[in-house]
Amino acid sequence: MGIKENLDHIKNTFKDHDCLLVAVSKTKPIGAIQEAYEAGIRDFGENKVQELAEKAPQLPKDIRWHMIGHLQRNKVKYIASFVHLIHGVDSLRLLNQINKEGEKINRVIPCLLQMHIAMEESKFGLDENEVEEIIWGEAIRKMDFIQVRGLMGMATNTENKKTIQREFRSLKVLFEKIKSTELPKQVKMEILSMGMSGDYAVALEEGSNMVRIGSAIFGAGNYEQ
Ligand SMILES: *Cc1c(COP(=O)(O)O)cnc(C)c1O
């Protein structure tokens, strides 16, 4: 199936949900991104700073670029001026660096805090205590150039639906818990980014409002040289 057909299929499973689709275009060529753009997609996700910074100038200006991968502090400067949303903020130090880069160019940069919900050790992210320390700590109140807009998480890579369900549910519970409290002006709990090609149906059932889908749109191929 082609990109357009894949997108039609995915959008069809979305129709009962208020959810934004981010098309994950990492490793995919410009032509494939252009095809998805022509099919109506405006939100694209990349996981490497260099690839994102190279692709963005070659594509239409109204694309909203999402940085979904692990972000190193020394690379924030390359995307600060144009990135639409940074999904993978997993430390106060990184948030602080994003704030600094935002200040240099007088731009408030939208971010999500990445939570560690999977069983795998390898996945990045904060635990519940760490996220609460960031949100209710003193440091964030002095940051005028970041806006935390919600949470992001990745479930365990497994066929076991119960495990995925439990992990997404725990993230949704935390999201609602934080949302119900009084928050500093730097934090708004609006976006819950969870779900990828293999598990987005479960994520939608569990209340995701932003999914990041790559291979189900573009195929599993890797076009990198
Ligand atoms: C690659 C990636 C995705 C998309 O994965 P697919 O399985 O291809 O849909 C989503 N989120 C993150 C953080 C990724 O790195």
mmCIF file of C-alpha atoms and ligand atoms in Angstrom:
data_model
loop_
_atom_site.group_PDB
_atom_site.id
_atom_site.type_symbol
_atom_site.label_atom_id
_atom_site.label_comp_id
_atom_site.label_asym_id
_atom_site.label_seq_id
_atom_site.Cartn_x
_atom_site.Cartn_y
_atom_site.Cartn_z
ATOM 1 C CA MET A 1 0.000 0.000 0.000
ATOM 2 C CA GLY A 2 1.040 3.568 -0.628
ATOM 3 C CA ILE A 3 1.423 6.405 1.840
ATOM 4 C CA LYS A 4 -1.964 7.927 1.006
ATOM 5 C CA GLU A 5 -3.768 4.595 1.512
ATOM 6 C CA ASN A 6 -1.954 3.994 4.800
ATOM 7 C CA LEU A 7 -2.950 7.451 6.019
ATOM 8 C CA ASP A 8 -6.575 6.911 5.021
ATOM 9 C CA HIS A 9 -6.608 3.661 6.949
ATOM 10 C CA ILE A 10 -5.088 5.239 10.071
ATOM 11 C CA LYS A 11 -7.362 8.295 9.960
ATOM 12 C CA ASN A 12 -10.308 5.933 9.784
ATOM 13 C CA THR A 13 -9.363 4.295 13.072
ATOM 14 C CA PHE A 14 -9.093 7.805 14.583
ATOM 15 C CA LYS A 15 -12.506 9.047 13.720
ATOM 16 C CA ASP A 16 -14.012 8.575 17.192
ATOM 17 C CA HIS A 17 -11.019 10.150 18.925
ATOM 18 C CA ASP A 18 -9.814 13.700 19.266
ATOM 19 C CA CYS A 19 -6.206 12.922 18.495
ATOM 20 C CA LEU A 20 -3.420 14.529 16.483
ATOM 21 C CA LEU A 21 -1.382 12.326 14.182
ATOM 22 C CA VAL A 22 2.337 13.068 14.044
ATOM 23 C CA ALA A 23 3.861 11.314 11.029
ATOM 24 C CA VAL A 24 7.281 10.027 12.045
ATOM 25 C CA SER A 25 9.492 10.596 9.023
ATOM 26 C CA LYS A 26 12.892 9.630 10.468
ATOM 27 C CA THR A 27 15.098 7.902 7.898
ATOM 28 C CA LYS A 28 12.504 8.615 5.165
ATOM 29 C CA PRO A 29 13.370 10.624 2.080
ATOM 30 C CA ILE A 30 12.037 14.086 1.233
ATOM 31 C CA GLY A 31 9.797 12.633 -1.475
ATOM 32 C CA ALA A 32 7.940 10.423 0.987
ATOM 33 C CA ILE A 33 7.395 13.346 3.358
ATOM 34 C CA GLN A 34 6.127 15.445 0.452
ATOM 35 C CA GLU A 35 3.636 12.702 -0.375
ATOM 36 C CA ALA A 36 2.273 12.651 3.179
ATOM 37 C CA TYR A 37 2.137 16.459 3.116
ATOM 38 C CA GLU A 38 0.072 16.357 -0.043
ATOM 39 C CA ALA A 39 -2.264 13.897 1.671
ATOM 40 C CA GLY A 40 -2.887 16.578 4.295
ATOM 41 C CA ILE A 41 -0.357 15.852 7.048
ATOM 42 C CA ARG A 42 1.249 18.934 8.613
ATOM 43 C CA ASP A 43 2.857 17.432 11.739
ATOM 44 C CA PHE A 44 6.065 15.456 11.239
ATOM 45 C CA GLY A 45 8.377 13.888 13.789
ATOM 46 C CA GLU A 46 12.113 13.280 13.611
ATOM 47 C CA ASN A 47 14.387 11.743 16.219
ATOM 48 C CA LYS A 48 17.770 13.137 15.200
ATOM 49 C CA VAL A 49 18.697 16.805 15.348
ATOM 50 C CA GLN A 50 20.927 16.742 12.293
ATOM 51 C CA GLU A 51 18.365 14.994 10.125
ATOM 52 C CA LEU A 52 15.644 17.369 11.284
ATOM 53 C CA ALA A 53 17.779 20.445 10.635
ATOM 54 C CA GLU A 54 18.653 19.187 7.143
ATOM 55 C CA LYS A 55 15.137 18.239 6.101
ATOM 56 C CA ALA A 56 13.168 21.197 7.416
ATOM 57 C CA PRO A 57 14.530 23.821 4.964
ATOM 58 C CA GLN A 58 13.755 21.538 2.008
ATOM 59 C CA LEU A 59 10.068 21.218 2.826
ATOM 60 C CA PRO A 60 7.034 23.535 3.050
ATOM 61 C CA LYS A 61 7.206 26.213 5.721
ATOM 62 C CA ASP A 62 3.858 25.349 7.291
ATOM 63 C CA ILE A 63 5.072 21.937 8.508
ATOM 64 C CA ARG A 64 5.118 21.641 12.294
ATOM 65 C CA TRP A 65 8.293 19.760 13.219
ATOM 66 C CA HIS A 66 8.278 17.563 16.310
ATOM 67 C CA MET A 67 11.515 16.438 17.920
ATOM 68 C CA ILE A 68 10.568 13.022 19.291
ATOM 69 C CA GLY A 69 13.949 11.456 20.052
ATOM 70 C CA HIS A 70 16.452 11.769 22.823
ATOM 71 C CA LEU A 71 17.851 15.291 22.734
ATOM 72 C CA GLN A 72 21.362 16.178 23.849
ATOM 73 C CA ARG A 73 21.774 19.521 25.528
ATOM 74 C CA ASN A 74 24.496 20.709 23.171
ATOM 75 C CA LYS A 75 22.199 20.210 20.164
ATOM 76 C CA VAL A 76 19.194 22.208 21.331
ATOM 77 C CA LYS A 77 20.549 25.301 19.581
ATOM 78 C CA TYR A 78 20.158 23.764 16.130
ATOM 79 C CA ILE A 79 16.391 23.387 16.405
ATOM 80 C CA ALA A 80 15.387 26.048 18.946
ATOM 81 C CA SER A 81 14.298 28.581 16.340
ATOM 82 C CA PHE A 82 11.739 26.421 14.560
ATOM 83 C CA VAL A 83 10.850 23.229 16.455
ATOM 84 C CA HIS A 84 7.118 23.011 17.148
ATOM 85 C CA LEU A 85 7.263 20.610 20.102
ATOM 86 C CA ILE A 86 10.073 18.750 21.874
ATOM 87 C CA HIS A 87 8.612 15.430 23.108
ATOM 88 C CA GLY A 88 11.590 13.911 24.883
ATOM 89 C CA VAL A 89 12.488 16.195 27.776
ATOM 90 C CA ASP A 90 13.821 13.851 30.430
ATOM 91 C CA SER A 91 15.773 16.060 32.819
ATOM 92 C CA LEU A 92 15.683 19.457 34.464
ATOM 93 C CA ARG A 93 19.099 20.175 32.965
ATOM 94 C CA LEU A 94 17.731 19.681 29.457
ATOM 95 C CA LEU A 95 14.704 21.852 30.214
ATOM 96 C CA ASN A 96 17.047 24.513 31.513
ATOM 97 C CA GLN A 97 19.129 24.374 28.333
ATOM 98 C CA ILE A 98 16.016 24.672 26.151
ATOM 99 C CA ASN A 99 15.005 27.697 28.223
ATOM 100 C CA LYS A 100 18.430 29.273 27.688
ATOM 101 C CA GLU A 101 18.298 28.762 23.939
ATOM 102 C CA GLY A 102 14.765 30.139 23.864
ATOM 103 C CA GLU A 103 15.889 33.220 25.748
ATOM 104 C CA LYS A 104 18.657 33.910 23.219
ATOM 105 C CA ILE A 105 16.127 34.148 20.413
ATOM 106 C CA ASN A 106 13.201 35.387 22.493
ATOM 107 C CA ARG A 107 11.034 32.356 21.699
ATOM 108 C CA VAL A 108 8.974 30.240 24.114
ATOM 109 C CA ILE A 109 9.660 26.603 23.209
ATOM 110 C CA PRO A 110 6.885 24.039 23.786
ATOM 111 C CA CYS A 111 7.976 20.766 25.435
ATOM 112 C CA LEU A 112 6.623 17.499 26.782
ATOM 113 C CA LEU A 113 8.138 15.674 29.731
ATOM 114 C CA GLN A 114 9.013 12.103 28.795
ATOM 115 C CA MET A 115 7.953 9.516 31.352
ATOM 116 C CA HIS A 116 9.514 6.109 31.696
ATOM 117 C CA ILE A 117 6.574 3.703 31.645
ATOM 118 C CA ALA A 118 8.080 0.652 29.895
ATOM 119 C CA MET A 119 9.693 -2.369 31.506
ATOM 120 C CA GLU A 120 12.793 -1.979 29.339
ATOM 121 C CA GLU A 121 15.625 -0.203 31.120
ATOM 122 C CA SER A 122 16.872 1.192 27.851
ATOM 123 C CA LYS A 123 14.045 3.637 27.300
ATOM 124 C CA PHE A 124 14.614 7.180 28.456
ATOM 125 C CA GLY A 125 12.340 9.066 30.742
ATOM 126 C CA LEU A 126 11.471 10.391 34.155
ATOM 127 C CA ASP A 127 9.744 8.551 36.955
ATOM 128 C CA GLU A 128 6.774 9.997 38.786
ATOM 129 C CA ASN A 129 8.835 11.576 41.567
ATOM 130 C CA GLU A 130 11.174 13.223 39.103
ATOM 131 C CA VAL A 131 8.373 14.712 37.043
ATOM 132 C CA GLU A 132 6.715 16.079 40.151
ATOM 133 C CA GLU A 133 9.994 17.575 41.326
ATOM 134 C CA ILE A 134 10.362 19.376 38.007
ATOM 135 C CA ILE A 135 6.807 20.626 37.837
ATOM 136 C CA TRP A 136 6.521 21.792 41.426
ATOM 137 C CA GLY A 137 10.139 22.760 41.967
ATOM 138 C CA GLU A 138 11.494 26.291 42.202
ATOM 139 C CA ALA A 139 13.674 26.135 39.083
ATOM 140 C CA ILE A 140 10.872 25.956 36.510
ATOM 141 C CA ARG A 141 9.217 29.082 37.911
ATOM 142 C CA LYS A 142 12.170 31.114 36.710
ATOM 143 C CA MET A 143 12.025 29.767 33.175
ATOM 144 C CA ASP A 144 10.248 32.192 30.863
ATOM 145 C CA PHE A 145 11.169 30.552 27.564
ATOM 146 C CA ILE A 146 9.757 27.042 27.907
ATOM 147 C CA GLN A 147 6.189 25.828 28.108
ATOM 148 C CA VAL A 148 5.567 22.290 29.328
ATOM 149 C CA ARG A 149 2.422 21.251 27.467
ATOM 150 C CA GLY A 150 2.014 17.662 28.647
ATOM 151 C CA LEU A 151 3.576 14.218 28.876
ATOM 152 C CA MET A 152 5.017 11.669 26.473
ATOM 153 C CA GLY A 153 5.671 7.967 26.999
ATOM 154 C CA MET A 154 6.629 4.800 25.170
ATOM 155 C CA ALA A 155 5.198 1.429 26.143
ATOM 156 C CA THR A 156 7.169 -1.807 26.271
ATOM 157 C CA ASN A 157 7.759 -3.332 22.858
ATOM 158 C CA THR A 158 5.636 -6.451 23.343
ATOM 159 C CA GLU A 159 2.751 -8.381 21.837
ATOM 160 C CA ASN A 160 1.113 -8.445 25.249
ATOM 161 C CA LYS A 161 -1.773 -6.002 25.044
ATOM 162 C CA LYS A 162 -2.361 -6.089 28.812
ATOM 163 C CA THR A 163 1.151 -4.822 29.479
ATOM 164 C CA ILE A 164 0.816 -1.981 26.966
ATOM 165 C CA GLN A 165 -2.611 -1.110 28.335
ATOM 166 C CA ARG A 166 -1.326 -0.997 31.901
ATOM 167 C CA GLU A 167 1.584 1.240 30.946
ATOM 168 C CA PHE A 168 -0.478 3.724 28.946
ATOM 169 C CA ARG A 169 -3.113 3.760 31.664
ATOM 170 C CA SER A 170 -0.501 4.652 34.292
ATOM 171 C CA LEU A 171 0.619 7.586 32.158
ATOM 172 C CA LYS A 172 -2.940 8.799 31.673
ATOM 173 C CA VAL A 173 -3.572 8.590 35.430
ATOM 174 C CA LEU A 174 -0.479 10.685 36.142
ATOM 175 C CA PHE A 175 -1.477 13.172 33.419
ATOM 176 C CA GLU A 176 -4.931 13.622 34.969
ATOM 177 C CA LYS A 177 -3.495 13.833 38.456
ATOM 178 C CA ILE A 178 -1.108 16.635 37.517
ATOM 179 C CA LYS A 179 -3.783 18.360 35.468
ATOM 180 C CA SER A 180 -6.141 18.501 38.452
ATOM 181 C CA THR A 181 -3.652 20.469 40.559
ATOM 182 C CA GLU A 182 -2.647 24.094 40.573
ATOM 183 C CA LEU A 183 0.308 24.459 38.232
ATOM 184 C CA PRO A 184 2.959 27.113 37.671
ATOM 185 C CA LYS A 185 2.379 29.245 34.581
ATOM 186 C CA GLN A 186 5.109 27.313 32.732
ATOM 187 C CA VAL A 187 3.062 24.096 32.840
ATOM 188 C CA LYS A 188 -0.187 23.187 31.092
ATOM 189 C CA MET A 189 -1.376 19.587 30.934
ATOM 190 C CA GLU A 190 -2.958 19.471 27.478
ATOM 191 C CA ILE A 191 -1.023 16.964 25.405
ATOM 192 C CA LEU A 192 -0.668 13.263 26.110
ATOM 193 C CA SER A 193 1.683 11.853 23.463
ATOM 194 C CA MET A 194 1.499 8.077 23.457
ATOM 195 C CA GLY A 195 1.100 5.417 20.766
ATOM 196 C CA MET A 196 3.200 4.308 17.786
ATOM 197 C CA SER A 197 2.535 2.004 14.799
ATOM 198 C CA GLY A 198 2.311 -1.156 16.882
ATOM 199 C CA ASP A 199 0.279 0.151 19.787
ATOM 200 C CA TYR A 200 -1.650 3.252 18.778
ATOM 201 C CA ALA A 201 -5.026 1.488 18.906
ATOM 202 C CA VAL A 202 -4.441 0.709 22.585
ATOM 203 C CA ALA A 203 -3.152 4.240 23.181
ATOM 204 C CA LEU A 204 -6.336 5.730 21.709
ATOM 205 C CA GLU A 205 -8.466 3.529 23.974
ATOM 206 C CA GLU A 206 -6.423 4.718 26.936
ATOM 207 C CA GLY A 207 -6.916 8.394 26.176
ATOM 208 C CA SER A 208 -3.968 9.477 24.058
ATOM 209 C CA ASN A 209 -4.480 12.747 22.172
ATOM 210 C CA MET A 210 -1.256 12.649 20.135
ATOM 211 C CA VAL A 211 0.203 9.594 18.430
ATOM 212 C CA ARG A 212 3.580 9.295 16.709
ATOM 213 C CA ILE A 213 3.330 6.899 13.773
ATOM 214 C CA GLY A 214 6.104 6.015 11.350
ATOM 215 C CA SER A 215 6.244 2.568 9.803
ATOM 216 C CA ALA A 216 2.459 2.167 9.493
ATOM 217 C CA ILE A 217 2.520 5.225 7.201
ATOM 218 C CA PHE A 218 5.839 5.015 5.382
ATOM 219 C CA GLY A 219 6.620 1.303 5.597
ATOM 220 C CA ALA A 220 9.413 -0.240 7.614
ATOM 221 C CA GLY A 221 12.162 0.485 5.077
ATOM 222 C CA ASN A 222 15.160 2.558 6.004
ATOM 223 C CA TYR A 223 16.244 4.825 3.164
ATOM 224 C CA GLU A 224 19.429 6.042 4.778
ATOM 225 C CA GLN A 225 22.535 5.649 2.696
HETATM 226 C C1 LIG B 1 10.429 5.868 15.663
HETATM 227 C C2 LIG B 1 9.579 6.440 16.731
HETATM 228 C C3 LIG B 1 8.180 6.407 16.635
HETATM 229 C C4 LIG B 1 7.450 5.761 15.495
HETATM 230 O O1 LIG B 1 7.665 4.392 15.470
HETATM 231 P P1 LIG B 1 6.874 3.433 14.457
HETATM 232 O O2 LIG B 1 6.886 2.127 15.157
HETATM 233 O O3 LIG B 1 7.629 3.448 13.189
HETATM 234 O O4 LIG B 1 5.499 3.990 14.326
HETATM 235 C C5 LIG B 1 7.460 6.989 17.654
HETATM 236 N N1 LIG B 1 8.053 7.582 18.711
HETATM 237 C C6 LIG B 1 9.389 7.631 18.836
HETATM 238 C C7 LIG B 1 9.975 8.289 20.026
HETATM 239 C C8 LIG B 1 10.194 7.062 17.870
HETATM 240 O O5 LIG B 1 11.526 7.114 18.004
#
